[in-house]
CSV table of C-alpha atoms and ligand atoms in Angstrom, one decimal:
chain,number,residue,atom,x,y,z
A,1,UNK,CA,148.0,179.9,109.9
A,2,UNK,CA,149.8,180.5,113.2
A,3,UNK,CA,153.5,181.0,113.7
A,4,UNK,CA,154.7,178.0,115.7
A,5,UNK,CA,157.8,177.4,117.8
A,6,UNK,CA,159.2,174.1,118.7
A,7,UNK,CA,161.6,174.2,121.7
A,8,UNK,CA,163.4,171.6,123.8
A,9,UNK,CA,162.4,171.7,127.4
A,10,UNK,CA,165.3,169.9,129.0
A,11,UNK,CA,169.0,169.8,128.1
A,12,UNK,CA,168.7,169.1,124.4
A,13,UNK,CA,168.4,165.8,122.5
A,14,UNK,CA,164.7,165.5,123.3
A,15,UNK,CA,164.1,164.2,119.8
A,16,UNK,CA,163.0,167.5,118.5
A,17,UNK,CA,163.7,166.6,114.9
A,18,UNK,CA,160.9,164.1,114.6
A,19,UNK,CA,158.2,166.3,115.9
A,20,UNK,CA,159.6,169.4,114.1
A,21,UNK,CA,159.4,167.3,110.9
A,22,UNK,CA,155.9,166.3,111.7
A,23,UNK,CA,154.7,169.8,112.4
A,24,UNK,CA,156.7,171.2,109.5
A,25,UNK,CA,154.6,169.2,107.0
A,26,UNK,CA,151.7,171.7,107.5
A,27,UNK,CA,154.0,174.7,107.1
A,28,UNK,CA,155.5,176.7,104.2
A,29,UNK,CA,158.6,177.8,106.0
A,30,UNK,CA,160.9,176.4,108.7
A,31,UNK,CA,163.3,178.8,110.4
A,32,UNK,CA,166.3,178.1,112.6
A,33,UNK,CA,166.8,181.1,114.9
A,34,UNK,CA,169.9,180.3,117.1
A,35,UNK,CA,172.8,178.0,117.7
A,36,UNK,CA,174.9,176.4,115.0
A,37,UNK,CA,176.2,173.0,114.1
A,38,UNK,CA,176.4,172.1,117.8
A,39,UNK,CA,172.9,170.9,117.2
A,40,UNK,CA,172.3,167.6,115.6
A,41,UNK,CA,169.0,165.9,114.8
A,42,UNK,CA,168.2,162.6,113.2
A,43,UNK,CA,165.2,162.3,111.0
A,44,UNK,CA,164.0,158.9,109.9
A,45,UNK,CA,162.1,159.0,106.6
A,46,UNK,CA,160.9,155.8,105.0
A,47,UNK,CA,163.5,153.9,107.0
A,48,UNK,CA,166.3,156.2,105.8
A,49,UNK,CA,168.0,158.2,108.4
A,50,UNK,CA,169.2,161.8,107.8
A,51,UNK,CA,171.5,163.6,110.3
A,52,UNK,CA,171.2,167.4,110.1
A,53,UNK,CA,173.2,170.0,112.0
A,54,UNK,CA,172.5,173.3,110.4
A,55,UNK,CA,169.9,172.9,107.8
A,56,UNK,CA,166.3,173.3,109.1
A,57,UNK,CA,164.4,170.0,109.3
A,58,UNK,CA,161.8,171.2,106.7
A,59,UNK,CA,164.4,170.8,104.0
A,60,UNK,CA,163.1,167.3,103.3
A,61,UNK,CA,159.8,168.6,102.0
A,62,UNK,CA,159.6,170.1,98.5
A,63,UNK,CA,156.9,172.7,99.6
A,64,UNK,CA,159.0,174.2,102.4
A,65,UNK,CA,161.4,177.1,102.3
A,66,UNK,CA,164.1,176.3,104.9
A,67,UNK,CA,165.6,179.4,106.5
A,68,UNK,CA,168.8,179.9,108.5
A,69,UNK,CA,168.0,183.1,110.5
A,70,UNK,CA,170.2,185.9,111.6
A,71,UNK,CA,170.6,184.4,115.1
A,72,UNK,CA,172.4,181.3,113.9
A,73,UNK,CA,176.2,181.0,113.7
A,74,UNK,CA,177.3,179.4,110.5
A,75,UNK,CA,180.3,177.3,109.6
A,76,UNK,CA,180.2,177.4,105.8
A,77,UNK,CA,182.3,174.3,105.5
A,78,UNK,CA,179.7,172.3,107.5
A,79,UNK,CA,176.8,173.9,105.7
A,80,UNK,CA,178.2,173.1,102.3
A,81,UNK,CA,179.0,169.5,103.3
A,82,UNK,CA,175.4,169.2,104.5
A,83,UNK,CA,174.0,170.6,101.2
A,84,UNK,CA,176.3,168.1,99.3
A,85,UNK,CA,175.1,165.2,101.5
A,86,UNK,CA,171.4,166.1,100.9
A,87,UNK,CA,171.9,166.6,97.2
A,88,UNK,CA,173.6,163.3,96.8
A,89,UNK,CA,170.6,161.7,98.4
A,90,UNK,CA,168.2,163.4,96.0
A,91,UNK,CA,167.1,166.3,98.3
A,92,UNK,CA,166.7,169.6,96.6
A,93,UNK,CA,168.4,172.4,98.7
A,94,UNK,CA,168.0,175.2,96.2
A,95,UNK,CA,165.3,176.9,98.3
A,96,UNK,CA,167.5,177.2,101.4
A,97,UNK,CA,167.8,180.8,102.5
A,98,UNK,CA,170.7,182.0,104.6
A,99,UNK,CA,170.5,185.3,106.5
A,100,UNK,CA,173.0,187.9,105.5
A,101,UNK,CA,173.1,188.9,109.2
A,102,UNK,CA,174.1,185.5,110.5
A,103,UNK,CA,177.6,185.4,112.0
A,104,UNK,CA,180.3,183.2,110.5
A,105,UNK,CA,182.3,180.6,112.4
A,106,UNK,CA,186.0,180.6,111.6
A,107,UNK,CA,188.5,177.9,112.3
A,108,UNK,CA,190.0,180.1,115.0
A,109,UNK,CA,186.7,180.1,116.9
A,110,UNK,CA,186.9,176.3,117.0
A,111,UNK,CA,190.5,176.5,118.1
A,112,UNK,CA,189.7,179.0,120.9
A,113,UNK,CA,186.7,176.8,122.0
A,114,UNK,CA,189.0,173.8,122.5
A,115,UNK,CA,191.8,175.8,124.1
A,116,UNK,CA,189.4,177.5,126.5
A,117,UNK,CA,187.9,174.2,127.5
A,118,UNK,CA,191.4,172.9,128.2
A,119,UNK,CA,192.3,176.0,130.1
A,120,UNK,CA,189.2,175.5,132.4
A,121,UNK,CA,190.5,172.1,133.4
A,122,UNK,CA,188.2,170.3,135.8
A,123,UNK,CA,185.7,173.2,135.5
A,124,UNK,CA,185.3,172.7,131.7
A,125,UNK,CA,181.9,173.2,130.2
A,126,UNK,CA,181.9,170.2,128.0
A,127,UNK,CA,181.2,172.2,124.9
A,128,UNK,CA,180.9,170.6,121.5
A,129,UNK,CA,184.1,172.4,120.5
A,130,UNK,CA,182.4,173.7,117.3
A,131,UNK,CA,183.4,177.3,118.1
A,132,UNK,CA,179.9,178.4,119.1
A,133,UNK,CA,180.8,180.3,122.2
A,134,UNK,CA,183.7,182.2,120.7
A,135,UNK,CA,181.7,183.2,117.7
A,136,UNK,CA,178.8,184.6,119.8
A,137,UNK,CA,181.5,186.3,122.0
A,138,UNK,CA,182.9,188.0,118.9
A,139,UNK,CA,179.4,189.0,117.9
A,140,UNK,CA,178.8,190.6,121.3
A,141,UNK,CA,182.3,192.2,121.2
A,142,UNK,CA,181.3,193.6,117.8
A,143,UNK,CA,184.3,192.0,116.0
A,144,UNK,CA,182.2,189.2,114.5
A,145,UNK,CA,182.0,188.8,110.7
A,146,UNK,CA,178.6,188.3,109.1
A,147,UNK,CA,177.6,186.3,106.1
A,148,UNK,CA,176.8,189.6,104.2
A,149,UNK,CA,180.5,190.7,104.7
A,150,UNK,CA,181.4,188.0,102.2
A,151,UNK,CA,179.6,190.0,99.5
A,152,UNK,CA,182.1,192.8,99.9
A,153,UNK,CA,185.7,191.4,99.8
A,154,UNK,CA,187.2,194.7,101.0
A,155,UNK,CA,185.0,194.9,104.0
A,156,UNK,CA,185.5,191.2,104.7
A,157,UNK,CA,189.2,191.6,104.7
A,158,UNK,CA,189.2,194.7,106.9
A,159,UNK,CA,186.9,193.0,109.4
A,160,UNK,CA,189.0,189.8,109.4
A,161,UNK,CA,192.2,191.9,110.0
A,162,UNK,CA,190.4,193.7,113.0
A,163,UNK,CA,189.2,190.4,114.5
A,164,UNK,CA,192.6,188.8,114.1
A,165,UNK,CA,194.5,191.7,115.7
A,166,UNK,CA,192.9,190.6,119.0
A,167,UNK,CA,192.6,186.9,118.4
A,168,UNK,CA,196.2,186.4,117.4
A,169,UNK,CA,197.4,188.2,120.5
A,170,UNK,CA,195.2,185.8,122.6
A,171,UNK,CA,196.5,182.8,120.7
A,172,UNK,CA,200.1,183.8,121.1
A,173,UNK,CA,200.2,185.3,124.6
A,174,UNK,CA,197.5,183.3,126.5
A,175,UNK,CA,197.8,179.9,124.7
A,176,UNK,CA,201.3,180.0,123.2
A,177,UNK,CA,199.9,179.2,119.7
A,178,UNK,CA,200.9,180.3,116.2
A,179,UNK,CA,199.0,183.3,114.8
A,180,UNK,CA,196.3,182.7,112.3
A,181,UNK,CA,197.0,183.6,108.7
A,182,UNK,CA,194.4,186.1,107.3
A,183,UNK,CA,195.3,185.4,103.7
A,184,UNK,CA,194.6,181.7,104.0
A,185,UNK,CA,191.2,182.3,105.6
A,186,UNK,CA,190.3,185.0,103.1
A,187,UNK,CA,191.1,182.6,100.2
A,188,UNK,CA,189.1,179.8,101.8
A,189,UNK,CA,186.0,182.0,102.6
A,190,UNK,CA,185.9,184.3,99.6
A,191,UNK,CA,187.2,182.0,96.8
A,192,UNK,CA,186.0,178.6,98.0
A,193,UNK,CA,182.8,179.1,100.0
A,194,UNK,CA,181.3,182.4,98.8
A,195,UNK,CA,180.5,181.2,95.2
A,196,UNK,CA,178.5,178.3,96.6
A,197,UNK,CA,176.9,180.3,99.4
A,198,UNK,CA,175.9,183.3,97.4
A,199,UNK,CA,172.7,181.9,95.8
A,200,UNK,CA,171.4,181.2,99.3
A,201,UNK,CA,172.2,184.6,100.9
A,202,UNK,CA,169.0,186.5,101.5
A,203,UNK,CA,167.1,189.1,103.5
A,204,UNK,CA,165.5,186.4,105.7
A,205,UNK,CA,163.6,189.0,107.9
A,206,UNK,CA,161.9,190.2,104.7
A,207,UNK,CA,161.3,186.7,103.5
A,208,UNK,CA,159.7,185.6,106.9
A,209,UNK,CA,157.4,188.6,107.0
A,210,UNK,CA,156.3,188.2,103.4
A,211,UNK,CA,155.4,184.6,104.4
A,212,UNK,CA,153.5,185.7,107.5
A,213,UNK,CA,151.7,188.5,105.6
A,214,UNK,CA,150.6,186.0,103.0
A,215,UNK,CA,149.2,183.8,105.8
A,216,UNK,CA,151.8,181.1,105.4
A,217,UNK,CA,152.6,178.7,108.2
A,218,UNK,CA,156.0,179.5,109.7
A,219,UNK,CA,157.7,177.1,112.1
A,220,UNK,CA,160.6,178.3,114.2
A,221,UNK,CA,162.8,175.4,115.1
A,222,UNK,CA,164.8,175.7,118.3
A,223,UNK,CA,168.1,174.0,118.6
A,224,UNK,CA,169.5,172.9,122.0
A,225,UNK,CA,167.0,173.5,124.8
A,226,UNK,CA,165.5,175.5,127.7
A,227,UNK,CA,168.1,174.5,130.2
A,228,UNK,CA,171.0,175.2,127.8
A,229,UNK,CA,169.7,178.8,127.4
A,230,UNK,CA,172.3,181.4,128.0
A,231,UNK,CA,170.0,183.4,130.3
A,232,UNK,CA,167.7,180.8,131.7
A,233,UNK,CA,169.7,177.6,131.7
A,234,UNK,CA,172.1,176.1,134.2
A,235,UNK,CA,174.8,178.8,133.6
A,236,UNK,CA,177.7,178.5,132.9
A,237,UNK,CA,176.9,175.0,131.7
A,238,UNK,CA,174.9,176.3,128.8
A,239,UNK,CA,175.2,177.2,125.2
A,240,UNK,CA,175.8,180.8,124.1
A,241,UNK,CA,172.5,181.6,122.6
A,242,UNK,CA,168.8,181.7,123.6
A,243,UNK,CA,167.0,178.5,122.5
A,244,UNK,CA,163.9,179.5,124.6
A,245,UNK,CA,160.9,180.6,122.6
A,246,UNK,CA,161.5,184.3,123.1
A,247,UNK,CA,164.8,183.8,121.2
A,248,UNK,CA,162.8,183.7,118.0
A,249,UNK,CA,162.3,187.5,118.3
A,250,UNK,CA,165.9,188.6,118.0
A,251,UNK,CA,167.0,185.5,116.2
A,252,UNK,CA,164.6,185.7,113.3
A,253,UNK,CA,163.4,189.3,113.4
A,254,UNK,CA,159.8,188.6,114.4
A,255,UNK,CA,157.8,190.3,117.2
A,256,UNK,CA,156.0,188.2,119.9
A,257,UNK,CA,152.5,189.0,118.6
A,258,UNK,CA,153.0,186.6,115.7
A,259,UNK,CA,153.7,183.6,117.8
A,260,UNK,CA,150.7,181.7,119.2
A,261,UNK,CA,151.6,178.0,119.3
A,262,UNK,CA,154.6,177.0,121.3
A,263,UNK,CA,155.4,173.3,121.5
A,264,UNK,CA,157.7,172.0,124.2
A,265,UNK,CA,159.5,168.8,123.3
A,266,UNK,CA,160.0,166.7,126.4
A,267,UNK,CA,161.6,163.3,126.6
A,268,UNK,CA,159.8,160.8,128.8
A,269,UNK,CA,163.0,160.8,131.0
A,270,UNK,CA,165.9,163.3,131.1
A,271,UNK,CA,169.3,163.3,129.5
A,272,UNK,CA,172.2,165.7,129.4
A,273,UNK,CA,175.6,165.9,127.7
A,274,UNK,CA,178.5,167.9,129.1
A,275,UNK,CA,178.9,169.2,132.6
A,276,UNK,CA,176.5,170.8,135.1
A,277,UNK,CA,173.8,170.1,137.7
A,278,UNK,CA,171.3,167.3,137.0
A,279,UNK,CA,169.1,166.5,140.1
A,280,UNK,CA,167.5,163.3,138.8
A,281,UNK,CA,170.7,161.8,137.3
A,282,UNK,CA,170.9,158.0,137.7
A,283,UNK,CA,174.2,156.2,138.4
A,284,UNK,CA,172.6,152.7,138.6
A,285,UNK,CA,171.4,150.0,136.3
A,286,UNK,CA,168.3,152.0,135.3
A,287,UNK,CA,170.7,154.8,134.1
A,288,UNK,CA,172.6,152.2,132.0
A,289,UNK,CA,169.3,150.8,130.7
A,290,UNK,CA,168.2,154.3,129.5
A,291,UNK,CA,171.6,154.8,127.8
A,292,UNK,CA,171.3,151.4,126.0
A,293,UNK,CA,167.6,151.2,125.1
A,294,UNK,CA,167.4,154.9,124.4
A,295,UNK,CA,170.7,154.9,122.3
A,296,UNK,CA,171.7,157.9,124.4
A,297,UNK,CA,174.9,158.9,122.5
A,298,UNK,CA,175.4,162.3,121.0
A,299,UNK,CA,174.3,162.6,117.3
A,300,UNK,CA,177.3,164.9,116.7
A,301,UNK,CA,180.0,164.0,119.1
A,302,UNK,CA,179.1,160.4,120.0
A,303,UNK,CA,179.4,161.3,123.7
A,304,UNK,CA,177.5,159.1,126.1
A,305,UNK,CA,174.6,161.1,127.6
A,306,UNK,CA,173.9,161.3,131.3
A,307,UNK,CA,170.4,159.9,132.0
A,308,UNK,CA,167.8,160.3,134.8
A,309,UNK,CA,164.2,160.2,135.7
A,310,UNK,CA,161.6,162.7,134.4
A,311,UNK,CA,161.8,165.9,136.3
A,312,UNK,CA,158.5,167.8,136.6
A,313,UNK,CA,160.2,170.8,138.4
A,314,UNK,CA,162.2,171.4,135.2
A,315,UNK,CA,159.2,170.9,133.1
A,316,UNK,CA,157.2,173.5,135.1
A,317,UNK,CA,160.0,176.0,134.6
A,318,UNK,CA,160.0,175.2,130.8
A,319,UNK,CA,156.3,175.9,130.7
A,320,UNK,CA,156.7,179.3,132.3
A,321,UNK,CA,159.8,180.5,130.5
A,322,UNK,CA,158.7,179.5,127.1
A,323,UNK,CA,154.9,180.1,127.5
A,324,UNK,CA,154.4,176.6,126.3
A,325,UNK,CA,150.9,176.0,124.8
A,326,UNK,CA,151.4,172.2,124.5
A,327,UNK,CA,153.8,169.4,125.2
A,328,UNK,CA,155.1,166.6,122.9
A,329,UNK,CA,156.5,163.6,124.8
A,330,UNK,CA,159.2,161.6,123.0
A,331,UNK,CA,160.7,158.2,123.5
A,332,UNK,CA,157.9,156.8,125.7
A,333,UNK,CA,158.7,153.4,124.3
A,334,UNK,CA,162.2,153.5,125.9
A,335,UNK,CA,160.5,152.9,129.3
A,336,UNK,CA,158.7,149.8,128.0
A,337,UNK,CA,160.6,147.2,130.0
A,338,UNK,CA,160.8,148.9,133.4
A,339,UNK,CA,159.0,147.4,136.4
A,340,UNK,CA,158.3,150.9,137.8
A,341,UNK,CA,158.9,154.4,136.6
A,342,UNK,CA,159.7,157.4,138.8
A,343,UNK,CA,158.8,161.0,138.3
A,344,UNK,CA,160.5,163.8,140.3
A,345,UNK,CA,157.5,165.9,141.6
A,346,UNK,CA,159.6,168.3,143.7
A,347,UNK,CA,162.9,168.9,145.3
A,348,UNK,CA,163.8,168.6,149.0
A,349,UNK,CA,166.2,171.2,150.2
A,350,UNK,CA,167.1,170.9,153.9
A,351,UNK,CA,163.6,169.7,154.6
A,352,UNK,CA,161.9,172.3,152.5
A,353,UNK,CA,159.7,171.0,149.6
A,354,UNK,CA,160.4,173.0,146.4
A,355,UNK,CA,157.8,172.8,143.7
A,356,UNK,CA,159.6,175.3,141.4
A,357,UNK,CA,163.1,175.6,140.2
A,358,UNK,CA,165.3,177.5,142.8
A,359,UNK,CA,166.9,180.6,141.2
A,360,UNK,CA,170.0,180.1,143.3
A,361,UNK,CA,172.1,177.4,141.5
A,362,UNK,CA,173.9,176.4,144.7
A,363,UNK,CA,170.5,175.2,146.0
A,364,UNK,CA,169.9,173.3,142.8
A,365,UNK,CA,173.2,171.5,143.3
A,366,UNK,CA,172.1,170.6,146.9
A,367,UNK,CA,168.6,169.4,146.3
A,368,UNK,CA,167.3,165.8,146.6
A,369,UNK,CA,164.6,164.8,144.2
A,370,UNK,CA,161.2,163.8,145.7
A,371,UNK,CA,159.8,160.9,143.6
A,372,UNK,CA,156.5,159.4,142.9
A,373,UNK,CA,156.8,155.8,141.8
A,374,UNK,CA,154.3,154.5,139.2
A,375,UNK,CA,153.9,150.9,137.9
A,376,UNK,CA,155.6,150.2,134.6
A,377,UNK,CA,153.7,148.7,131.6
A,378,UNK,CA,156.1,146.0,130.6
A,379,UNK,CA,154.8,145.9,127.1
A,380,UNK,CA,156.1,146.9,123.6
A,381,UNK,CA,154.2,150.1,122.7
A,382,UNK,CA,156.2,150.8,119.5
A,383,UNK,CA,153.3,149.6,117.3
A,384,UNK,CA,150.5,151.4,119.1
A,385,UNK,CA,148.6,153.8,116.8
A,386,UNK,CA,145.8,155.1,119.0
A,387,UNK,CA,145.9,156.5,122.5
A,388,UNK,CA,143.2,154.1,123.7
A,389,UNK,CA,145.4,151.2,122.7
A,390,UNK,CA,148.2,152.1,125.1
A,391,UNK,CA,148.6,149.9,128.2
A,392,UNK,CA,146.7,151.4,131.2
A,393,UNK,CA,149.9,152.0,133.1
A,394,UNK,CA,151.4,154.0,130.2
A,395,UNK,CA,148.3,156.1,129.9
A,396,UNK,CA,148.5,156.7,133.7
A,397,UNK,CA,152.1,157.7,133.4
A,398,UNK,CA,151.2,160.3,130.7
A,399,UNK,CA,148.2,161.6,132.7
A,400,UNK,CA,150.4,162.0,135.8
A,401,UNK,CA,153.0,163.9,133.8
A,402,UNK,CA,150.3,166.2,132.3
A,403,UNK,CA,148.9,166.9,135.8
A,404,UNK,CA,152.4,167.6,137.2
A,405,UNK,CA,153.6,169.8,134.3
A,406,UNK,CA,150.4,171.8,134.1
A,407,UNK,CA,150.4,171.8,130.3
A,408,UNK,CA,148.4,169.6,127.9
A,409,UNK,CA,150.3,166.7,126.1
A,410,UNK,CA,149.3,166.8,122.5
A,411,UNK,CA,151.6,164.3,120.9
A,412,UNK,CA,153.5,161.2,122.1
A,413,UNK,CA,156.4,159.5,120.3
A,414,UNK,CA,156.5,155.7,120.6
A,415,UNK,CA,159.4,154.9,118.2
A,416,UNK,CA,162.0,156.6,115.9
A,417,UNK,CA,160.0,156.3,112.7
A,418,UNK,CA,158.1,159.3,111.2
A,419,UNK,CA,154.7,157.6,111.8
A,420,UNK,CA,155.5,156.2,115.3
A,421,UNK,CA,153.5,158.8,117.3
A,422,UNK,CA,150.1,159.3,118.9
A,423,UNK,CA,148.0,162.4,118.5
A,424,UNK,CA,146.4,163.4,121.8
A,425,UNK,CA,145.1,166.8,120.8
A,426,UNK,CA,141.4,167.4,121.5
B,1,IMP,P1,178.4,174.6,123.0
B,1,IMP,O1,177.0,174.9,122.5
B,1,IMP,O2,179.2,173.7,122.0
B,1,IMP,O3,179.1,175.8,123.4
B,1,IMP,O4,178.3,173.7,124.3
B,1,IMP,C1,177.7,174.2,125.5
B,1,IMP,C2,176.9,173.1,126.2
B,1,IMP,O5,175.7,172.9,125.5
B,1,IMP,C3,177.6,171.8,126.4
B,1,IMP,O6,177.2,171.2,127.6
B,1,IMP,C4,177.0,171.0,125.2
B,1,IMP,O7,177.1,169.6,125.5
B,1,IMP,C5,175.6,171.5,125.2
B,1,IMP,N1,175.0,171.3,123.8
B,1,IMP,C6,175.2,172.1,122.8
B,1,IMP,N2,174.5,171.7,121.7
B,1,IMP,C7,173.7,170.7,122.2
B,1,IMP,C8,172.7,169.9,121.6
B,1,IMP,O8,172.3,170.0,120.4
B,1,IMP,N3,172.2,168.9,122.4
B,1,IMP,C9,172.6,168.7,123.6
B,1,IMP,N4,173.5,169.5,124.2
B,1,IMP,C10,174.1,170.4,123.5
């Protein structure tokens, strides 16, 4: 059984949860390898909707071990609330494994996230204010506190004091805020959270490798997406981790040779929340249509998403940087009522036709999309169950995307339900 990665190819919110859930069914383990509760996916099971932020999608299946890997940043309050929510709805979370090496998010990280955004003014990043960036910054500065530190109260307290020596100076001198009280945090994390987290804390690297050695199917579930990647995204308008498929290696402790199936989840159009360049963004009634029909509001923050036409330049980059082996298209049905659909096939930059993403971001800000316009299908495809039952125009749209992206499309979503998808695999 191969190790599989599911990764978003755009700016997140591609509808990864649905296909992750679908692929997960065949697996024994589902692993998150980066990000934190800035993610948010909605799974619709038997008409019931589950909103998950931290817990891997596979948690809804009894046969799956859900794993929060070392590359994830964890707010225990959020994780425990999610466990309570799942338990109250009859979902067993006892198998959930939490890496001892994952870094903890503290309230001061969230406070710093919000203060930093305010400090940036018009240049703000539009973060989710969940403390993601400051937690990864502490990790890189080597003043972060890991889940395993909770198991040794003396170490935990010493590390907290070290972290706060710096953080409290920043809060007071840069932002004119009151210092954070170490006693209060220690009580909350050690007395309130630890007893409930302890049964889940595990050596997840060992667990994953035992699974791989036993021939189990392991799915690595990316949060956020390719263009929010700290290294390959539209920096600085990115998240602070590596959602791209290679992020699995450091984020879960697995070498590249284990990974042989990499599924890029690609929405039939493009959306983005927060700031940053977006060449195919629409400011007209089609943009409003996509927001309305696609329900393009953040799962987590409720923010309205920016919407635009499908961008094949971005998709080609995603194929390269993730080594995608296949594509899953989501939300094709959202385009059902449009007279025509456009696909950006290249960028024009001062008369030069760019087929690939320019490395210089100033160029990306200055490009004009080159579009191909295709006829729409003007039909409800949400009930279609077989590829050959799709309207010819919808089939043509997909064939055109496939040709432009240069990667086979294996699955297509035609509605939010678990069964509303088409299998295209040979
Ligand atoms: P952060 O991850 O909260 O630091 O936010 C950095 C950028 O990533 C912002 O533009 C966010 O809107 C974006 N972002 C973070 N998580 C998600 C997600 O799950 N979906 C879409 N955008 C996200």
